[in-house]
Amino acid sequence: MDKNELIKKAYALAKEQYAALGVDTEKVLENMGKVIISLHCWQADDVGGFEIPNAELSGGGIQATGNYPGKATSLEEMRADLEKVLSLLPGSQRLNLHAIYGDFEGERVDRDQIEVKHFQSWIDWCKKQGIGIDFNASFFSHPNADSGYTLSSKDESVRQFWVEHLKCCRLISAEIGKQLKSPCVHNIWIPDGSKDTPIDRNGLRKILKKSLDEAMEIEYPKEYMKDAVESKLFGIGAESMTVGSHDFYMGYAISRNKMICLDNGHFHPTEQVGDKISACLQFLDEVLLHITRPVRWDSDHVVTLNDDVQLIASEIIRNDFFDRVNIGLDFFDASINRIGAYVVGTRAVKKAFMIAMLEPTSKLTEFEEAGQNFERLALLEELKTKPFGAVWDYYCLQENVPVGEGFIADIQEYEKKILSKR
Ligand code: RNT
Ligand code: ZN
């Protein structure tokens, strides 16, 4: 039988099985359009950016491991890679840019000097792709981050430098959102923290609060840009204390009406971000997610379809939180084909959303409300082996992207033709 015919036949059977549970797969296919994922540009080049030649990169705050050949070394290469990635993904995406990815045209532009013009070619490119942009100030890989402190620095000139950077980034974000007619989510993550036990935790947090308030004094319209602050438990070199902890930023976000960014690599390993969404949304209008796969620590492995990601997706679907949750990815694996990393990770997130949509939630709620917890457990277990794959394949077919493992060959070809020649 023709391959496509087979996919359609399998879908027809799956449709019936789900219908028997009260789930309308046609509705699910339609609703998948709401799952818009912000693709983090930094998977393409191991968080290097285009500020200065690679070799001169200062450490300070972030690192990718691996040196698989083919990483993007210019804006042109990065855009070509992203176009390839976009062509292999079903549904809609956005682009998530870091400030170090500007179009600096060989000029040295320090972070407190960046302007909209350095991102105009990105805006134009995204307009052409029909996608929105999200943005991030970059508080790492810079000599002013080498001390381990940026916005919480006790060195006033260092602190001022980063406050300025943040102001520039928020302005750029607002202009991006205005031009693309889609609010630009601006996220703040700083690496600030202490390797060994500090004495003055309070002083550092007071400074961070002051710096954030200063840099965010200007309010931009929500149609243009929205601020988010990202907490973290610890980082390499900041094992004993992180200034921007979860408690700090939760308080900040609630009191300043900002978003909290929940990165599922940034908590104790058994904490689940999926559980935090409904907690945060009792007090905040919106949250931002950084979906990643922490393997034993915040290792930023490529996302796979695991329980953590599933709970995140299920919580959003069960509560129809689409308008209040912004979905971003945050992983960077330099040890495998980077295009493949994007496609596998993004598809895994989309799959989690589809599985969530294929859940007979009202039936499960009925069981729960009636105290029928065995029944709830049994149905949840049975759902795991329903023919989700047939619906997923049909969705990919409909979206005109490779079905199933079909994208592997596409990526191999791209590697042979393009990546291996870099
Ligand atoms: C680091 C944070 C942060 C970065 C990106 C590059 O621990 O997760 O979000 O990964 O901004
Ligand atoms: Zn993150």
Tab-separated table of C-alpha atoms and ligand atoms in Angstrom:
chain	number	residue	atom	x	y	z
A	1	MET	CA	0.000	0.000	0.000
A	2	ASP	CA	1.100	3.572	-0.679
A	3	LYS	CA	2.852	5.093	2.350
A	4	ASN	CA	0.451	8.000	2.630
A	5	GLU	CA	-2.544	5.732	2.302
A	6	LEU	CA	-1.200	3.707	5.188
A	7	ILE	CA	-0.846	6.802	7.354
A	8	LYS	CA	-4.423	7.821	6.561
A	9	LYS	CA	-5.741	4.352	7.301
A	10	ALA	CA	-3.919	4.182	10.614
A	11	TYR	CA	-5.293	7.611	11.465
A	12	ALA	CA	-8.850	6.561	10.662
A	13	LEU	CA	-8.535	3.639	13.084
A	14	ALA	CA	-6.956	5.820	15.752
A	15	LYS	CA	-9.697	8.392	15.314
A	16	GLU	CA	-12.292	5.751	16.157
A	17	GLN	CA	-10.423	4.577	19.213
A	18	TYR	CA	-10.139	8.095	20.571
A	19	ALA	CA	-13.754	8.858	19.676
A	20	ALA	CA	-14.775	5.894	21.857
A	21	LEU	CA	-13.138	7.762	24.738
A	22	GLY	CA	-14.945	10.965	23.827
A	23	VAL	CA	-11.898	12.612	22.214
A	24	ASP	CA	-12.308	14.366	18.869
A	25	THR	CA	-9.011	13.950	16.981
A	26	GLU	CA	-10.049	16.443	14.295
A	27	LYS	CA	-10.348	19.107	16.997
A	28	VAL	CA	-6.945	18.068	18.304
A	29	LEU	CA	-5.373	18.526	14.877
A	30	GLU	CA	-6.929	21.955	14.662
A	31	ASN	CA	-5.789	22.962	18.150
A	32	MET	CA	-2.184	21.966	17.479
A	33	GLY	CA	-1.971	25.306	15.669
A	34	LYS	CA	-1.989	26.979	19.076
A	35	VAL	CA	1.242	25.274	20.109
A	36	ILE	CA	3.790	27.904	19.143
A	37	ILE	CA	7.333	27.169	20.234
A	38	SER	CA	10.039	29.792	20.547
A	39	LEU	CA	13.183	28.306	18.993
A	40	HIS	CA	16.309	29.316	20.894
A	41	CYS	CA	18.892	30.492	18.368
A	42	TRP	CA	21.750	29.377	20.601
A	43	GLN	CA	21.476	25.656	19.801
A	44	ALA	CA	22.855	26.483	16.328
A	45	ASP	CA	26.245	27.704	17.544
A	46	ASP	CA	26.749	26.540	21.140
A	47	VAL	CA	25.800	29.924	22.657
A	48	GLY	CA	28.692	31.671	20.899
A	49	GLY	CA	27.018	34.636	19.243
A	50	PHE	CA	28.441	36.955	16.605
A	51	GLU	CA	29.944	39.721	18.667
A	52	ILE	CA	33.569	38.804	18.372
A	53	PRO	CA	35.626	35.983	16.902
A	54	ASN	CA	34.945	32.752	18.720
A	55	ALA	CA	38.437	32.305	20.104
A	56	GLU	CA	38.162	35.515	22.087
A	57	LEU	CA	35.022	34.483	23.931
A	58	SER	CA	35.259	35.108	27.616
A	59	GLY	CA	33.911	32.327	29.839
A	60	GLY	CA	31.625	33.632	32.554
A	61	GLY	CA	28.325	31.972	33.068
A	62	ILE	CA	27.479	29.487	30.385
A	63	GLN	CA	29.031	26.662	28.391
A	64	ALA	CA	28.107	24.020	25.860
A	65	THR	CA	29.885	20.669	25.683
A	66	GLY	CA	30.933	18.837	22.534
A	67	ASN	CA	32.474	19.861	19.240
A	68	TYR	CA	30.463	18.134	16.560
A	69	PRO	CA	31.379	19.644	13.190
A	70	GLY	CA	29.141	22.085	11.347
A	71	LYS	CA	28.188	24.752	13.852
A	72	ALA	CA	26.905	28.038	12.461
A	73	THR	CA	29.700	30.615	12.392
A	74	SER	CA	27.874	33.522	10.763
A	75	LEU	CA	24.426	35.044	10.557
A	76	GLU	CA	23.979	33.610	7.078
A	77	GLU	CA	24.817	30.102	8.239
A	78	MET	CA	22.560	30.434	11.243
A	79	ARG	CA	19.640	31.601	9.161
A	80	ALA	CA	20.149	28.784	6.679
A	81	ASP	CA	20.173	26.309	9.574
A	82	LEU	CA	17.047	27.792	11.100
A	83	GLU	CA	15.264	27.675	7.765
A	84	LYS	CA	16.113	23.992	7.545
A	85	VAL	CA	14.843	23.419	11.074
A	86	LEU	CA	11.607	25.321	10.409
A	87	SER	CA	10.991	23.258	7.280
A	88	LEU	CA	11.057	20.044	9.322
A	89	LEU	CA	8.673	21.148	12.070
A	90	PRO	CA	4.890	20.983	11.972
A	91	GLY	CA	2.867	24.035	13.043
A	92	SER	CA	4.120	27.510	13.927
A	93	GLN	CA	7.271	28.609	15.672
A	94	ARG	CA	8.942	31.827	16.877
A	95	LEU	CA	12.601	32.769	17.103
A	96	ASN	CA	14.284	33.403	20.436
A	97	LEU	CA	17.326	35.653	20.037
A	98	HIS	CA	20.055	36.549	22.480
A	99	ALA	CA	21.584	40.017	22.359
A	100	ILE	CA	24.969	38.592	21.297
A	101	TYR	CA	23.440	37.503	17.980
A	102	GLY	CA	23.145	40.993	16.516
A	103	ASP	CA	24.135	41.908	12.987
A	104	PHE	CA	27.226	43.911	13.963
A	105	GLU	CA	28.804	43.876	10.505
A	106	GLY	CA	32.286	43.293	11.851
A	107	GLU	CA	32.079	46.272	14.150
A	108	ARG	CA	32.828	45.981	17.864
A	109	VAL	CA	29.672	47.083	19.598
A	110	ASP	CA	29.722	46.648	23.347
A	111	ARG	CA	26.590	45.462	25.088
A	112	ASP	CA	25.718	48.854	26.524
A	113	GLN	CA	25.721	50.248	22.989
A	114	ILE	CA	23.480	47.868	21.053
A	115	GLU	CA	20.597	49.313	19.091
A	116	VAL	CA	17.595	48.263	17.057
A	117	LYS	CA	19.609	48.639	13.858
A	118	HIS	CA	21.778	45.699	14.907
A	119	PHE	CA	18.700	43.490	14.838
A	120	GLN	CA	16.910	44.913	11.826
A	121	SER	CA	18.101	42.142	9.527
A	122	TRP	CA	16.704	39.593	11.978
A	123	ILE	CA	13.384	41.430	12.086
A	124	ASP	CA	13.266	41.448	8.299
A	125	TRP	CA	14.192	37.779	8.099
A	126	CYS	CA	11.484	36.840	10.611
A	127	LYS	CA	8.941	38.940	8.765
A	128	LYS	CA	9.744	36.899	5.691
A	129	GLN	CA	9.373	33.667	7.643
A	130	GLY	CA	6.120	34.924	9.135
A	131	ILE	CA	7.312	34.371	12.688
A	132	GLY	CA	7.619	36.473	15.851
A	133	ILE	CA	10.782	37.141	17.856
A	134	ASP	CA	11.566	36.851	21.552
A	135	PHE	CA	14.683	38.404	23.029
A	136	ASN	CA	17.219	38.024	25.821
A	137	ALA	CA	19.784	40.330	27.313
A	138	SER	CA	23.144	38.491	27.454
A	139	PHE	CA	24.797	38.668	30.858
A	140	PHE	CA	27.535	36.115	30.149
A	141	SER	CA	30.605	35.598	27.960
A	142	HIS	CA	31.861	39.099	28.648
A	143	PRO	CA	34.772	40.454	30.710
A	144	ASN	CA	32.272	42.336	32.879
A	145	ALA	CA	30.741	38.973	33.851
A	146	ASP	CA	34.022	37.326	34.788
A	147	SER	CA	33.777	38.309	38.460
A	148	GLY	CA	30.638	36.176	38.707
A	149	TYR	CA	28.413	39.215	39.294
A	150	THR	CA	26.539	41.386	36.795
A	151	LEU	CA	23.372	43.198	37.882
A	152	SER	CA	24.186	42.384	41.502
A	153	SER	CA	27.781	43.550	41.250
A	154	LYS	CA	29.181	45.675	44.065
A	155	ASP	CA	31.427	47.321	41.508
A	156	GLU	CA	29.275	50.278	40.522
A	157	SER	CA	30.731	50.649	37.030
A	158	VAL	CA	30.123	46.953	36.279
A	159	ARG	CA	26.586	47.195	37.622
A	160	GLN	CA	25.885	50.325	35.588
A	161	PHE	CA	27.189	48.630	32.459
A	162	TRP	CA	24.713	45.779	32.832
A	163	VAL	CA	21.820	48.067	33.740
A	164	GLU	CA	22.516	49.930	30.498
A	165	HIS	CA	22.643	46.653	28.579
A	166	LEU	CA	19.283	45.653	29.956
A	167	LYS	CA	17.780	49.012	29.050
A	168	CYS	CA	19.057	48.630	25.465
A	169	CYS	CA	17.614	45.118	25.226
A	170	ARG	CA	14.187	46.131	26.458
A	171	LEU	CA	14.064	48.975	23.973
A	172	ILE	CA	15.101	46.657	21.147
A	173	SER	CA	12.466	44.130	22.249
A	174	ALA	CA	9.730	46.751	22.186
A	175	GLU	CA	10.712	47.801	18.675
A	176	ILE	CA	10.802	44.169	17.529
A	177	GLY	CA	7.304	43.574	18.892
A	178	LYS	CA	6.044	46.765	17.310
A	179	GLN	CA	7.465	45.965	13.891
A	180	LEU	CA	6.371	42.335	13.892
A	181	LYS	CA	3.004	43.104	15.500
A	182	SER	CA	3.572	40.337	18.006
A	183	PRO	CA	4.651	40.961	21.614
A	184	CYS	CA	8.325	40.191	22.117
A	185	VAL	CA	9.021	38.306	25.348
A	186	HIS	CA	12.192	39.665	26.905
A	187	ASN	CA	13.835	37.311	29.381
A	188	ILE	CA	16.412	38.147	32.002
A	189	TRP	CA	18.783	35.522	33.258
A	190	ILE	CA	21.975	36.430	35.072
A	191	PRO	CA	24.675	34.008	36.241
A	192	ASP	CA	25.347	35.908	39.487
A	193	GLY	CA	26.314	33.753	42.393
A	194	SER	CA	29.010	32.501	44.664
A	195	LYS	CA	31.155	29.370	44.490
A	196	ASP	CA	31.685	29.283	48.210
A	197	THR	CA	29.546	30.330	51.142
A	198	PRO	CA	29.058	34.082	51.021
A	199	ILE	CA	28.318	36.297	54.006
A	200	ASP	CA	26.343	39.080	52.388
A	201	ARG	CA	23.526	37.313	50.547
A	202	ASN	CA	21.146	40.052	51.504
A	203	GLY	CA	23.360	42.841	50.162
A	204	LEU	CA	23.672	41.163	46.771
A	205	ARG	CA	19.936	40.655	46.470
A	206	LYS	CA	19.262	44.249	47.442
A	207	ILE	CA	21.551	45.364	44.629
A	208	LEU	CA	19.885	43.039	42.123
A	209	LYS	CA	16.471	44.381	43.051
A	210	LYS	CA	17.691	47.948	42.665
A	211	SER	CA	19.309	47.219	39.281
A	212	LEU	CA	16.190	45.529	37.920
A	213	ASP	CA	14.010	48.413	39.078
A	214	GLU	CA	16.342	50.924	37.473
A	215	ALA	CA	16.569	49.082	34.175
A	216	MET	CA	12.830	48.476	34.004
A	217	GLU	CA	11.738	51.948	34.931
A	218	ILE	CA	10.356	52.508	31.451
A	219	GLU	CA	7.137	50.567	30.904
A	220	TYR	CA	6.505	49.477	27.317
A	221	PRO	CA	3.060	48.595	26.010
A	222	LYS	CA	2.274	44.907	26.454
A	223	GLU	CA	1.514	44.603	22.733
A	224	TYR	CA	5.178	45.388	22.085
A	225	MET	CA	7.119	43.620	24.792
A	226	LYS	CA	6.708	41.618	27.992
A	227	ASP	CA	9.384	41.152	30.677
A	228	ALA	CA	10.318	37.849	32.271
A	229	VAL	CA	12.814	37.009	35.012
A	230	GLU	CA	14.448	33.565	35.174
A	231	SER	CA	15.446	31.972	38.439
A	232	LYS	CA	18.013	29.260	39.017
A	233	LEU	CA	19.020	26.952	41.840
A	234	PHE	CA	22.735	26.973	41.086
A	235	GLY	CA	25.239	27.037	38.249
A	236	ILE	CA	28.757	25.730	37.775
A	237	GLY	CA	30.928	28.080	39.795
A	238	ALA	CA	27.937	29.356	41.735
A	239	GLU	CA	27.198	26.255	43.785
A	240	SER	CA	26.780	27.892	47.174
A	241	MET	CA	24.437	30.751	46.373
A	242	THR	CA	22.590	32.145	43.391
A	243	VAL	CA	21.460	35.738	43.762
A	244	GLY	CA	18.458	35.321	41.432
A	245	SER	CA	16.917	32.386	43.238
A	246	HIS	CA	13.331	31.245	42.723
A	247	ASP	CA	12.093	32.973	45.867
A	248	PHE	CA	13.755	36.192	44.824
A	249	TYR	CA	12.254	36.259	41.359
A	250	MET	CA	8.827	35.007	42.415
A	251	GLY	CA	8.625	37.963	44.769
A	252	TYR	CA	9.978	40.285	42.118
A	253	ALA	CA	7.603	39.085	39.422
A	254	ILE	CA	4.518	39.308	41.641
A	255	SER	CA	5.352	42.702	43.076
A	256	ARG	CA	6.336	44.214	39.700
A	257	ASN	CA	3.748	42.460	37.549
A	258	LYS	CA	6.357	40.649	35.451
A	259	MET	CA	6.488	37.096	34.188
A	260	ILE	CA	8.495	34.431	35.924
A	261	CYS	CA	10.511	32.214	33.590
A	262	LEU	CA	10.425	28.605	34.720
A	263	ASP	CA	13.342	26.606	33.302
A	264	ASN	CA	12.867	22.951	34.199
A	265	GLY	CA	16.625	22.541	34.623
A	266	HIS	CA	16.717	25.156	37.353
A	267	PHE	CA	15.155	23.354	40.293
A	268	HIS	CA	15.923	20.468	42.605
A	269	PRO	CA	15.773	17.356	40.395
A	270	THR	CA	12.514	15.990	41.793
A	271	GLU	CA	10.641	19.286	41.580
A	272	GLN	CA	8.365	19.503	38.563
A	273	VAL	CA	7.804	22.667	36.591
A	274	GLY	CA	4.504	21.201	35.428
A	275	ASP	CA	3.322	21.521	39.011
A	276	LYS	CA	4.483	25.120	39.296
A	277	ILE	CA	2.468	26.525	36.395
A	278	SER	CA	-0.910	26.580	38.129
A	279	ALA	CA	0.725	27.799	41.335
A	280	CYS	CA	2.384	30.770	39.633
A	281	LEU	CA	-0.681	31.602	37.577
A	282	GLN	CA	-2.740	32.155	40.726
A	283	PHE	CA	-0.695	35.321	41.185
A	284	LEU	CA	0.785	36.207	37.803
A	285	ASP	CA	-0.871	36.994	34.482
A	286	GLU	CA	1.598	34.980	32.438
A	287	VAL	CA	4.650	32.760	32.702
A	288	LEU	CA	7.487	31.930	30.344
A	289	LEU	CA	8.811	28.383	30.063
A	290	HIS	CA	12.289	27.224	29.181
A	291	ILE	CA	11.821	23.588	28.302
A	292	THR	CA	14.983	21.551	28.600
A	293	ARG	CA	16.235	18.131	29.755
A	294	PRO	CA	18.407	18.247	32.822
A	295	VAL	CA	20.343	15.003	33.156
A	296	ARG	CA	21.324	14.885	36.839
A	297	TRP	CA	21.894	18.648	36.791
A	298	ASP	CA	21.094	21.617	34.536
A	299	SER	CA	22.897	19.938	31.649
A	300	ASP	CA	20.631	21.276	28.891
A	301	HIS	CA	20.365	18.023	26.952
A	302	VAL	CA	18.061	17.859	23.936
A	303	VAL	CA	14.453	17.627	25.079
A	304	THR	CA	12.823	14.228	24.763
A	305	LEU	CA	9.266	13.110	25.358
A	306	ASN	CA	9.552	12.396	29.087
A	307	ASP	CA	7.288	12.667	32.111
A	308	ASP	CA	8.456	16.173	33.028
A	309	VAL	CA	7.684	17.612	29.610
A	310	GLN	CA	4.398	15.699	29.518
A	311	LEU	CA	3.213	17.172	32.809
A	312	ILE	CA	4.065	20.680	31.571
A	313	ALA	CA	2.039	20.164	28.384
A	314	SER	CA	-0.832	18.424	30.167
A	315	GLU	CA	-1.166	21.215	32.709
A	316	ILE	CA	-1.380	23.821	29.943
A	317	ILE	CA	-3.972	21.829	28.012
A	318	ARG	CA	-6.071	20.759	30.989
A	319	ASN	CA	-6.428	24.368	32.075
A	320	ASP	CA	-6.460	25.998	28.651
A	321	PHE	CA	-3.541	28.187	29.660
A	322	PHE	CA	-2.438	28.963	26.111
A	323	ASP	CA	-2.919	32.698	26.449
A	324	ARG	CA	-0.952	32.800	29.659
A	325	VAL	CA	2.006	30.539	28.961
A	326	ASN	CA	4.834	31.430	26.589
A	327	ILE	CA	6.733	28.365	25.475
A	328	GLY	CA	10.463	28.537	24.835
A	329	LEU	CA	13.165	25.909	24.529
A	330	ASP	CA	16.533	26.021	26.236
A	331	PHE	CA	18.988	23.278	25.380
A	332	PHE	CA	22.315	23.251	23.632
A	333	ASP	CA	24.022	20.042	22.727
A	334	ALA	CA	27.223	20.528	20.751
A	335	SER	CA	27.997	16.803	20.622
A	336	ILE	CA	25.481	15.849	17.911
A	337	ASN	CA	24.170	17.323	14.673
A	338	ARG	CA	22.763	20.636	15.873
A	339	ILE	CA	19.927	20.782	13.355
A	340	GLY	CA	18.923	17.311	14.446
A	341	ALA	CA	19.000	18.467	18.062
A	342	TYR	CA	16.529	21.259	17.309
A	343	VAL	CA	14.174	19.048	15.370
A	344	VAL	CA	14.150	16.191	17.877
A	345	GLY	CA	13.678	18.566	20.824
A	346	THR	CA	10.949	20.684	19.279
A	347	ARG	CA	9.058	17.697	17.930
A	348	ALA	CA	9.188	16.117	21.389
A	349	VAL	CA	7.505	19.177	22.890
A	350	LYS	CA	4.836	19.231	20.185
A	351	LYS	CA	4.210	15.535	20.734
A	352	ALA	CA	3.709	16.136	24.444
A	353	PHE	CA	1.068	18.733	23.619
A	354	MET	CA	-0.698	16.415	21.236
A	355	ILE	CA	-0.735	13.617	23.807
A	356	ALA	CA	-2.167	16.076	26.312
A	357	MET	CA	-4.899	17.051	23.859
A	358	LEU	CA	-5.765	13.406	23.238
A	359	GLU	CA	-6.617	12.948	26.921
A	360	PRO	CA	-10.267	12.481	27.896
A	361	THR	CA	-9.857	15.055	30.641
A	362	SER	CA	-13.510	15.352	31.609
A	363	LYS	CA	-13.772	11.579	32.130
A	364	LEU	CA	-10.671	11.651	34.345
A	365	THR	CA	-12.020	14.626	36.271
A	366	GLU	CA	-15.294	12.784	36.820
A	367	PHE	CA	-13.417	9.863	38.333
A	368	GLU	CA	-11.396	12.204	40.496
A	369	GLU	CA	-14.395	14.154	41.753
A	370	ALA	CA	-16.147	10.894	42.624
A	371	GLY	CA	-13.142	9.654	44.559
A	372	GLN	CA	-12.630	6.848	42.029
A	373	ASN	CA	-8.874	6.957	42.130
A	374	PHE	CA	-8.285	3.397	40.920
A	375	GLU	CA	-10.341	4.217	37.827
A	376	ARG	CA	-8.378	7.426	37.276
A	377	LEU	CA	-5.072	5.580	37.553
A	378	ALA	CA	-6.210	2.770	35.258
A	379	LEU	CA	-7.405	5.101	32.515
A	380	LEU	CA	-4.210	7.184	32.716
A	381	GLU	CA	-2.192	3.997	32.274
A	382	GLU	CA	-4.295	2.743	29.356
A	383	LEU	CA	-3.951	6.081	27.587
A	384	LYS	CA	-0.223	5.535	27.368
A	385	THR	CA	-0.670	2.762	24.816
A	386	LYS	CA	-3.410	4.340	22.685
A	387	PRO	CA	-2.394	4.965	19.043
A	388	PHE	CA	-1.063	8.482	19.501
A	389	GLY	CA	1.629	7.860	16.859
A	390	ALA	CA	-0.985	7.434	14.128
A	391	VAL	CA	-2.478	10.845	14.912
A	392	TRP	CA	0.991	12.422	15.076
A	393	ASP	CA	2.008	10.953	11.706
A	394	TYR	CA	-1.205	12.140	10.114
A	395	TYR	CA	-0.622	15.619	11.556
A	396	CYS	CA	2.885	15.745	10.040
A	397	LEU	CA	1.489	14.572	6.717
A	398	GLN	CA	-1.156	17.300	6.824
A	399	GLU	CA	1.475	19.876	7.703
A	400	ASN	CA	3.639	18.789	4.812
A	401	VAL	CA	6.668	17.914	6.926
A	402	PRO	CA	8.479	14.565	7.057
A	403	VAL	CA	6.434	11.879	8.794
A	404	GLY	CA	7.910	9.805	11.622
A	405	GLU	CA	11.650	9.252	11.375
A	406	GLY	CA	11.597	10.643	7.827
A	407	PHE	CA	13.402	13.815	8.917
A	408	ILE	CA	16.553	11.848	9.768
A	409	ALA	CA	17.391	11.461	6.065
A	410	ASP	CA	16.704	15.153	5.441
A	411	ILE	CA	19.155	16.133	8.139
A	412	GLN	CA	21.768	13.662	6.952
A	413	GLU	CA	21.560	15.199	3.529
A	414	TYR	CA	21.889	18.722	4.919
A	415	GLU	CA	24.912	17.609	6.878
A	416	LYS	CA	26.517	16.116	3.795
A	417	LYS	CA	25.779	19.052	1.542
A	418	ILE	CA	26.155	21.998	3.914
A	419	LEU	CA	27.352	21.324	7.450
A	420	SER	CA	30.293	19.089	6.576
A	421	LYS	CA	31.686	21.796	4.310
A	422	ARG	CA	31.917	24.446	7.018
B	1	RNT	C1	21.012	29.467	31.975
B	1	RNT	C2	19.613	29.829	31.622
B	1	RNT	C3	19.440	30.717	30.420
B	1	RNT	C4	20.348	30.379	29.283
B	1	RNT	C5	20.035	31.090	27.998
B	1	RNT	C6	21.159	31.018	27.028
B	1	RNT	O1	21.084	28.572	32.986
B	1	RNT	O2	18.850	28.674	31.473
B	1	RNT	O3	18.121	30.736	30.030
B	1	RNT	O4	20.398	29.007	29.034
B	1	RNT	O5	19.642	32.372	28.244
B	2	ZN	ZN	16.856	28.894	30.682
